Amino acid sequence: MTSNPDFIKAAKELDRPNEGSTMMEGILIFIAAVAATAVAQLLGCSGGRR
């Protein structure tokens, strides 16, 4: 998997505890960022082939 700035930023935010955010919220945000990255890559690949 390529390391893009969004993925790295999400990982850093997961490491740094934000005020009022629990570990579960951090994990959900991290999963959402990974899913968004995967969707963006899939759209980019399919869009490039067409």
PQR file of N, CA, C, O and H, with PARSE charges and radii, in Angstrom:
ATOM      1  N   MET A   1       0.851  -1.205   0.000 -0.4000 1.5000
ATOM      2  CA  MET A   1       0.000   0.000   0.000 -0.0000 2.0000
ATOM      3  C   MET A   1       0.883   1.250   0.000  0.5500 1.7000
ATOM      4  O   MET A   1       1.864   1.333   0.738 -0.5500 1.4000
ATOM      5  N   THR A   2       0.527   2.189  -0.815 -0.4000 1.5000
ATOM      6  CA  THR A   2       1.318   3.410  -0.896 -0.0000 2.0000
ATOM      7  C   THR A   2       1.083   4.278   0.335  0.5500 1.7000
ATOM      8  O   THR A   2      -0.015   4.282   0.891 -0.5500 1.4000
ATOM      9  H   THR A   2      -0.270   2.122  -1.415  0.4000 1.0000
ATOM     10  N   SER A   3       2.094   5.001   0.756 -0.4000 1.5000
ATOM     11  CA  SER A   3       1.958   5.873   1.922 -0.0000 2.0000
ATOM     12  C   SER A   3       1.705   7.297   1.442  0.5500 1.7000
ATOM     13  O   SER A   3       2.629   8.012   1.053 -0.5500 1.4000
ATOM     14  H   SER A   3       2.986   4.997   0.305  0.4000 1.0000
ATOM     15  N   ASN A   4       0.437   7.693   1.478 -0.4000 1.5000
ATOM     16  CA  ASN A   4       0.086   9.043   1.040 -0.0000 2.0000
ATOM     17  C   ASN A   4      -0.091   9.950   2.256  0.5500 1.7000
ATOM     18  O   ASN A   4      -0.268   9.449   3.367 -0.5500 1.4000
ATOM     19  H   ASN A   4      -0.313   7.113   1.794  0.4000 1.0000
ATOM     20  N   PRO A   5      -0.048  11.256   2.076 -0.5600 1.5000
ATOM     21  CA  PRO A   5      -0.112  12.202   3.212  0.2800 2.0000
ATOM     22  C   PRO A   5      -1.348  12.011   4.080  0.5500 1.7000
ATOM     23  O   PRO A   5      -1.263  12.138   5.301 -0.5500 1.4000
ATOM     24  N   ASP A   6      -2.510  11.703   3.469 -0.4000 1.5000
ATOM     25  CA  ASP A   6      -3.732  11.537   4.268 -0.0000 2.0000
ATOM     26  C   ASP A   6      -3.595  10.368   5.234  0.5500 1.7000
ATOM     27  O   ASP A   6      -3.981  10.454   6.399 -0.5500 1.4000
ATOM     28  H   ASP A   6      -2.579  11.600   2.477  0.4000 1.0000
ATOM     29  N   PHE A   7      -3.030   9.261   4.716 -0.4000 1.5000
ATOM     30  CA  PHE A   7      -2.868   8.076   5.551 -0.0000 2.0000
ATOM     31  C   PHE A   7      -1.921   8.356   6.709  0.5500 1.7000
ATOM     32  O   PHE A   7      -2.180   7.961   7.846 -0.5500 1.4000
ATOM     33  H   PHE A   7      -2.716   9.191   3.769  0.4000 1.0000
ATOM     34  N   ILE A   8      -0.817   9.046   6.408 -0.4000 1.5000
ATOM     35  CA  ILE A   8       0.172   9.369   7.441 -0.0000 2.0000
ATOM     36  C   ILE A   8      -0.432  10.332   8.466  0.5500 1.7000
ATOM     37  O   ILE A   8      -0.208  10.194   9.669 -0.5500 1.4000
ATOM     38  H   ILE A   8      -0.607   9.367   5.485  0.4000 1.0000
ATOM     39  N   LYS A   9      -1.203  11.309   7.971 -0.4000 1.5000
ATOM     40  CA  LYS A   9      -1.820  12.288   8.878 -0.0000 2.0000
ATOM     41  C   LYS A   9      -2.814  11.593   9.807  0.5500 1.7000
ATOM     42  O   LYS A   9      -2.885  11.906  10.996 -0.5500 1.4000
ATOM     43  H   LYS A   9      -1.385  11.421   6.994  0.4000 1.0000
ATOM     44  N   ALA A  10      -3.578  10.653   9.260 -0.4000 1.5000
ATOM     45  CA  ALA A  10      -4.557   9.927  10.078 -0.0000 2.0000
ATOM     46  C   ALA A  10      -3.847   9.092  11.135  0.5500 1.7000
ATOM     47  O   ALA A  10      -4.306   8.997  12.273 -0.5500 1.4000
ATOM     48  H   ALA A  10      -3.520  10.399   8.294  0.4000 1.0000
ATOM     49  N   ALA A  11      -2.723   8.486  10.751 -0.4000 1.5000
ATOM     50  CA  ALA A  11      -1.968   7.675  11.705 -0.0000 2.0000
ATOM     51  C   ALA A  11      -1.422   8.540  12.834  0.5500 1.7000
ATOM     52  O   ALA A  11      -1.438   8.132  13.996 -0.5500 1.4000
ATOM     53  H   ALA A  11      -2.350   8.562   9.827  0.4000 1.0000
ATOM     54  N   LYS A  12      -0.936   9.740  12.494 -0.4000 1.5000
ATOM     55  CA  LYS A  12      -0.396  10.627  13.518 -0.0000 2.0000
ATOM     56  C   LYS A  12      -1.506  11.116  14.451  0.5500 1.7000
ATOM     57  O   LYS A  12      -1.295  11.252  15.656 -0.5500 1.4000
ATOM     58  H   LYS A  12      -0.923  10.071  11.550  0.4000 1.0000
ATOM     59  N   GLU A  13      -2.687  11.379  13.887 -0.4000 1.5000
ATOM     60  CA  GLU A  13      -3.796  11.822  14.724 -0.0000 2.0000
ATOM     61  C   GLU A  13      -4.268  10.691  15.634  0.5500 1.7000
ATOM     62  O   GLU A  13      -4.745  10.934  16.742 -0.5500 1.4000
ATOM     63  H   GLU A  13      -2.858  11.268  12.908  0.4000 1.0000
ATOM     64  N   LEU A  14      -4.131   9.446  15.155 -0.4000 1.5000
ATOM     65  CA  LEU A  14      -4.524   8.307  15.983 -0.0000 2.0000
ATOM     66  C   LEU A  14      -3.561   8.167  17.160  0.5500 1.7000
ATOM     67  O   LEU A  14      -3.982   7.831  18.267 -0.5500 1.4000
ATOM     68  H   LEU A  14      -3.744   9.248  14.255  0.4000 1.0000
ATOM     69  N   ASP A  15      -2.272   8.422  16.930 -0.4000 1.5000
ATOM     70  CA  ASP A  15      -1.286   8.335  18.004 -0.0000 2.0000
ATOM     71  C   ASP A  15      -1.478   9.450  19.022  0.5500 1.7000
ATOM     72  O   ASP A  15      -1.358   9.224  20.226 -0.5500 1.4000
ATOM     73  H   ASP A  15      -1.930   8.695  16.031  0.4000 1.0000
ATOM     74  N   ARG A  16      -1.779  10.657  18.537 -0.4000 1.5000
ATOM     75  CA  ARG A  16      -1.933  11.797  19.445 -0.0000 2.0000
ATOM     76  C   ARG A  16      -3.360  11.844  19.967  0.5500 1.7000
ATOM     77  O   ARG A  16      -4.282  12.032  19.174 -0.5500 1.4000
ATOM     78  H   ARG A  16      -1.877  10.840  17.559  0.4000 1.0000
ATOM     79  N   PRO A  17      -3.581  11.683  21.263 -0.5600 1.5000
ATOM     80  CA  PRO A  17      -4.941  11.712  21.816  0.2800 2.0000
ATOM     81  C   PRO A  17      -5.548  13.115  21.738  0.5500 1.7000
ATOM     82  O   PRO A  17      -5.014  14.065  22.310 -0.5500 1.4000
ATOM     83  N   ASN A  18      -6.640  13.226  21.042 -0.4000 1.5000
ATOM     84  CA  ASN A  18      -7.318  14.522  20.949 -0.0000 2.0000
ATOM     85  C   ASN A  18      -8.225  14.719  22.151  0.5500 1.7000
ATOM     86  O   ASN A  18      -8.637  13.748  22.786 -0.5500 1.4000
ATOM     87  H   ASN A  18      -7.073  12.454  20.578  0.4000 1.0000
ATOM     88  N   GLU A  19      -8.535  15.946  22.462 -0.4000 1.5000
ATOM     89  CA  GLU A  19      -9.371  16.215  23.624 -0.0000 2.0000
ATOM     90  C   GLU A  19     -10.812  15.772  23.360  0.5500 1.7000
ATOM     91  O   GLU A  19     -11.418  16.157  22.360 -0.5500 1.4000
ATOM     92  H   GLU A  19      -8.201  16.735  21.946  0.4000 1.0000
ATOM     93  N   GLY A  20     -11.348  14.961  24.269 -0.4000 1.5000
ATOM     94  CA  GLY A  20     -12.736  14.525  24.140 -0.0000 2.0000
ATOM     95  C   GLY A  20     -12.924  13.378  23.165  0.5500 1.7000
ATOM     96  O   GLY A  20     -14.060  13.012  22.863 -0.5500 1.4000
ATOM     97  H   GLY A  20     -10.856  14.649  25.082  0.4000 1.0000
ATOM     98  N   SER A  21     -11.845  12.803  22.667 -0.4000 1.5000
ATOM     99  CA  SER A  21     -11.985  11.679  21.739 -0.0000 2.0000
ATOM    100  C   SER A  21     -11.482  10.409  22.411  0.5500 1.7000
ATOM    101  O   SER A  21     -10.401  10.391  22.999 -0.5500 1.4000
ATOM    102  H   SER A  21     -10.922  13.100  22.912  0.4000 1.0000
ATOM    103  N   THR A  22     -12.273   9.357  22.319 -0.4000 1.5000
ATOM    104  CA  THR A  22     -11.881   8.092  22.928 -0.0000 2.0000
ATOM    105  C   THR A  22     -11.066   7.272  21.942  0.5500 1.7000
ATOM    106  O   THR A  22     -10.936   7.640  20.775 -0.5500 1.4000
ATOM    107  H   THR A  22     -13.151   9.372  21.842  0.4000 1.0000
ATOM    108  N   MET A  23     -10.528   6.175  22.407 -0.4000 1.5000
ATOM    109  CA  MET A  23      -9.731   5.307  21.532 -0.0000 2.0000
ATOM    110  C   MET A  23     -10.610   4.765  20.409  0.5500 1.7000
ATOM    111  O   MET A  23     -10.148   4.620  19.276 -0.5500 1.4000
ATOM    112  H   MET A  23     -10.635   5.876  23.356  0.4000 1.0000
ATOM    113  N   MET A  24     -11.879   4.463  20.715 -0.4000 1.5000
ATOM    114  CA  MET A  24     -12.777   3.907  19.700 -0.0000 2.0000
ATOM    115  C   MET A  24     -13.002   4.923  18.586  0.5500 1.7000
ATOM    116  O   MET A  24     -13.014   4.560  17.410 -0.5500 1.4000
ATOM    117  H   MET A  24     -12.254   4.580  21.635  0.4000 1.0000
ATOM    118  N   GLU A  25     -13.180   6.187  18.947 -0.4000 1.5000
ATOM    119  CA  GLU A  25     -13.373   7.222  17.922 -0.0000 2.0000
ATOM    120  C   GLU A  25     -12.131   7.332  17.050  0.5500 1.7000
ATOM    121  O   GLU A  25     -12.238   7.493  15.834 -0.5500 1.4000
ATOM    122  H   GLU A  25     -13.171   6.481  19.902  0.4000 1.0000
ATOM    123  N   GLY A  26     -10.968   7.247  17.657 -0.4000 1.5000
ATOM    124  CA  GLY A  26      -9.727   7.315  16.888 -0.0000 2.0000
ATOM    125  C   GLY A  26      -9.625   6.161  15.906  0.5500 1.7000
ATOM    126  O   GLY A  26      -9.207   6.338  14.762 -0.5500 1.4000
ATOM    127  H   GLY A  26     -10.882   7.117  18.644  0.4000 1.0000
ATOM    128  N   ILE A  27     -10.014   4.968  16.368 -0.4000 1.5000
ATOM    129  CA  ILE A  27      -9.960   3.793  15.488 -0.0000 2.0000
ATOM    130  C   ILE A  27     -10.954   3.947  14.345  0.5500 1.7000
ATOM    131  O   ILE A  27     -10.640   3.616  13.201 -0.5500 1.4000
ATOM    132  H   ILE A  27     -10.354   4.824  17.298  0.4000 1.0000
ATOM    133  N   LEU A  28     -12.152   4.448  14.645 -0.4000 1.5000
ATOM    134  CA  LEU A  28     -13.161   4.629  13.600 -0.0000 2.0000
ATOM    135  C   LEU A  28     -12.692   5.647  12.575  0.5500 1.7000
ATOM    136  O   LEU A  28     -12.874   5.452  11.374 -0.5500 1.4000
ATOM    137  H   LEU A  28     -12.407   4.717  15.574  0.4000 1.0000
ATOM    138  N   ILE A  29     -12.090   6.728  13.042 -0.4000 1.5000
ATOM    139  CA  ILE A  29     -11.574   7.749  12.119 -0.0000 2.0000
ATOM    140  C   ILE A  29     -10.462   7.156  11.262  0.5500 1.7000
ATOM    141  O   ILE A  29     -10.377   7.423  10.063 -0.5500 1.4000
ATOM    142  H   ILE A  29     -11.941   6.887  14.018  0.4000 1.0000
ATOM    143  N   PHE A  30      -9.607   6.342  11.896 -0.4000 1.5000
ATOM    144  CA  PHE A  30      -8.502   5.712  11.161 -0.0000 2.0000
ATOM    145  C   PHE A  30      -9.047   4.773  10.081  0.5500 1.7000
ATOM    146  O   PHE A  30      -8.570   4.778   8.946 -0.5500 1.4000
ATOM    147  H   PHE A  30      -9.677   6.124  12.869  0.4000 1.0000
ATOM    148  N   ILE A  31     -10.058   3.962  10.449 -0.4000 1.5000
ATOM    149  CA  ILE A  31     -10.663   3.039   9.474 -0.0000 2.0000
ATOM    150  C   ILE A  31     -11.325   3.822   8.346  0.5500 1.7000
ATOM    151  O   ILE A  31     -11.233   3.435   7.181 -0.5500 1.4000
ATOM    152  H   ILE A  31     -10.445   3.959  11.371  0.4000 1.0000
ATOM    153  N   ALA A  32     -11.989   4.915   8.689 -0.4000 1.5000
ATOM    154  CA  ALA A  32     -12.641   5.737   7.661 -0.0000 2.0000
ATOM    155  C   ALA A  32     -11.609   6.317   6.702  0.5500 1.7000
ATOM    156  O   ALA A  32     -11.847   6.384   5.496 -0.5500 1.4000
ATOM    157  H   ALA A  32     -12.063   5.229   9.636  0.4000 1.0000
ATOM    158  N   ALA A  33     -10.466   6.735   7.234 -0.4000 1.5000
ATOM    159  CA  ALA A  33      -9.420   7.291   6.376 -0.0000 2.0000
ATOM    160  C   ALA A  33      -8.860   6.214   5.448  0.5500 1.7000
ATOM    161  O   ALA A  33      -8.610   6.474   4.271 -0.5500 1.4000
ATOM    162  H   ALA A  33     -10.273   6.681   8.214  0.4000 1.0000
ATOM    163  N   VAL A  34      -8.665   5.013   5.975 -0.4000 1.5000
ATOM    164  CA  VAL A  34      -8.159   3.916   5.145 -0.0000 2.0000
ATOM    165  C   VAL A  34      -9.172   3.571   4.058  0.5500 1.7000
ATOM    166  O   VAL A  34      -8.803   3.357   2.903 -0.5500 1.4000
ATOM    167  H   VAL A  34      -8.868   4.801   6.931  0.4000 1.0000
ATOM    168  N   ALA A  35     -10.462   3.519   4.434 -0.4000 1.5000
ATOM    169  CA  ALA A  35     -11.500   3.197   3.454 -0.0000 2.0000
ATOM    170  C   ALA A  35     -11.565   4.267   2.373  0.5500 1.7000
ATOM    171  O   ALA A  35     -11.697   3.951   1.191 -0.5500 1.4000
ATOM    172  H   ALA A  35     -10.762   3.693   5.372  0.4000 1.0000
ATOM    173  N   ALA A  36     -11.474   5.531   2.772 -0.4000 1.5000
ATOM    174  CA  ALA A  36     -11.524   6.626   1.795 -0.0000 2.0000
ATOM    175  C   ALA A  36     -10.329   6.544   0.853  0.5500 1.7000
ATOM    176  O   ALA A  36     -10.460   6.796  -0.345 -0.5500 1.4000
ATOM    177  H   ALA A  36     -11.367   5.788   3.732  0.4000 1.0000
ATOM    178  N   THR A  37      -9.173   6.195   1.387 -0.4000 1.5000
ATOM    179  CA  THR A  37      -7.972   6.059   0.551 -0.0000 2.0000
ATOM    180  C   THR A  37      -8.159   4.926  -0.453  0.5500 1.7000
ATOM    181  O   THR A  37      -7.827   5.071  -1.630 -0.5500 1.4000
ATOM    182  H   THR A  37      -9.066   5.991   2.360  0.4000 1.0000
ATOM    183  N   ALA A  38      -8.692   3.798   0.016 -0.4000 1.5000
ATOM    184  CA  ALA A  38      -8.895   2.647  -0.874 -0.0000 2.0000
ATOM    185  C   ALA A  38      -9.894   2.996  -1.974  0.5500 1.7000
ATOM    186  O   ALA A  38      -9.679   2.654  -3.137 -0.5500 1.4000
ATOM    187  H   ALA A  38      -8.962   3.680   0.972  0.4000 1.0000
ATOM    188  N   VAL A  39     -10.986   3.677  -1.616 -0.4000 1.5000
ATOM    189  CA  VAL A  39     -11.987   4.065  -2.608 -0.0000 2.0000
ATOM    190  C   VAL A  39     -11.386   5.028  -3.625  0.5500 1.7000
ATOM    191  O   VAL A  39     -11.646   4.915  -4.823 -0.5500 1.4000
ATOM    192  H   VAL A  39     -11.160   3.955  -0.671  0.4000 1.0000
ATOM    193  N   ALA A  40     -10.585   5.972  -3.147 -0.4000 1.5000
ATOM    194  CA  ALA A  40      -9.968   6.943  -4.058 -0.0000 2.0000
ATOM    195  C   ALA A  40      -9.034   6.232  -5.034  0.5500 1.7000
ATOM    196  O   ALA A  40      -9.004   6.562  -6.219 -0.5500 1.4000
ATOM    197  H   ALA A  40     -10.374   6.064  -2.174  0.4000 1.0000
ATOM    198  N   GLN A  41      -8.272   5.257  -4.540 -0.4000 1.5000
ATOM    199  CA  GLN A  41      -7.366   4.517  -5.416 -0.0000 2.0000
ATOM    200  C   GLN A  41      -8.151   3.696  -6.428  0.5500 1.7000
ATOM    201  O   GLN A  41      -7.770   3.623  -7.597 -0.5500 1.4000
ATOM    202  H   GLN A  41      -8.296   4.988  -3.577  0.4000 1.0000
ATOM    203  N   LEU A  42      -9.253   3.073  -5.985 -0.4000 1.5000
ATOM    204  CA  LEU A  42     -10.068   2.266  -6.903 -0.0000 2.0000
ATOM    205  C   LEU A  42     -10.679   3.156  -7.980  0.5500 1.7000
ATOM    206  O   LEU A  42     -10.676   2.795  -9.157 -0.5500 1.4000
ATOM    207  H   LEU A  42      -9.562   3.133  -5.036  0.4000 1.0000
ATOM    208  N   LEU A  43     -11.199   4.310  -7.587 -0.4000 1.5000
ATOM    209  CA  LEU A  43     -11.795   5.226  -8.562 -0.0000 2.0000
ATOM    210  C   LEU A  43     -10.736   5.730  -9.529  0.5500 1.7000
ATOM    211  O   LEU A  43     -10.992   5.859 -10.726 -0.5500 1.4000
ATOM    212  H   LEU A  43     -11.202   4.603  -6.631  0.4000 1.0000
ATOM    213  N   GLY A  44      -9.554   6.012  -9.014 -0.4000 1.5000
ATOM    214  CA  GLY A  44      -8.478   6.497  -9.873 -0.0000 2.0000
ATOM    215  C   GLY A  44      -8.060   5.445 -10.891  0.5500 1.7000
ATOM    216  O   GLY A  44      -7.819   5.752 -12.059 -0.5500 1.4000
ATOM    217  H   GLY A  44      -9.346   5.907  -8.042  0.4000 1.0000
ATOM    218  N   CYS A  45      -7.978   4.194 -10.430 -0.4000 1.5000
ATOM    219  CA  CYS A  45      -7.554   3.125 -11.347 -0.0000 2.0000
ATOM    220  C   CYS A  45      -8.622   2.875 -12.406  0.5500 1.7000
ATOM    221  O   CYS A  45      -8.308   2.808 -13.595 -0.5500 1.4000
ATOM    222  H   CYS A  45      -8.174   3.944  -9.482  0.4000 1.0000
ATOM    223  N   SER A  46      -9.875   2.738 -11.992 -0.4000 1.5000
ATOM    224  CA  SER A  46     -10.948   2.447 -12.949 -0.0000 2.0000
ATOM    225  C   SER A  46     -11.154   3.626 -13.898  0.5500 1.7000
ATOM    226  O   SER A  46     -11.442   3.437 -15.080 -0.5500 1.4000
ATOM    227  H   SER A  46     -10.130   2.792 -11.026  0.4000 1.0000
ATOM    228  N   GLY A  47     -11.006   4.841 -13.373 -0.4000 1.5000
ATOM    229  CA  GLY A  47     -11.169   6.022 -14.222 -0.0000 2.0000
ATOM    230  C   GLY A  47     -10.047   6.123 -15.247  0.5500 1.7000
ATOM    231  O   GLY A  47     -10.272   6.570 -16.372 -0.5500 1.4000
ATOM    232  H   GLY A  47     -10.772   4.994 -12.412  0.4000 1.0000
ATOM    233  N   GLY A  48      -8.836   5.709 -14.864 -0.4000 1.5000
ATOM    234  CA  GLY A  48      -7.704   5.787 -15.779 -0.0000 2.0000
ATOM    235  C   GLY A  48      -7.819   4.763 -16.904  0.5500 1.7000
ATOM    236  O   GLY A  48      -7.382   5.021 -18.026 -0.5500 1.4000
ATOM    237  H   GLY A  48      -8.654   5.346 -13.950  0.4000 1.0000
ATOM    238  N   ARG A  49      -8.407   3.595 -16.607 -0.4000 1.5000
ATOM    239  CA  ARG A  49      -8.523   2.553 -17.633 -0.0000 2.0000
ATOM    240  C   ARG A  49      -9.557   2.929 -18.670  0.5500 1.7000
ATOM    241  O   ARG A  49      -9.414   2.608 -19.850 -0.5500 1.4000
ATOM    242  H   ARG A  49      -8.762   3.385 -15.696  0.4000 1.0000
ATOM    243  N   ARG A  50     -10.604   3.612 -18.226 -0.4000 1.5000
ATOM    244  CA  ARG A  50     -11.644   4.007 -19.168 -0.0000 2.0000
ATOM    245  C   ARG A  50     -11.203   5.277 -19.825  0.5500 1.7000
ATOM    246  O   ARG A  50     -11.918   5.816 -20.670 -0.5500 1.4000
ATOM    247  H   ARG A  50     -10.721   3.872 -17.268  0.4000 1.0000
TER
END
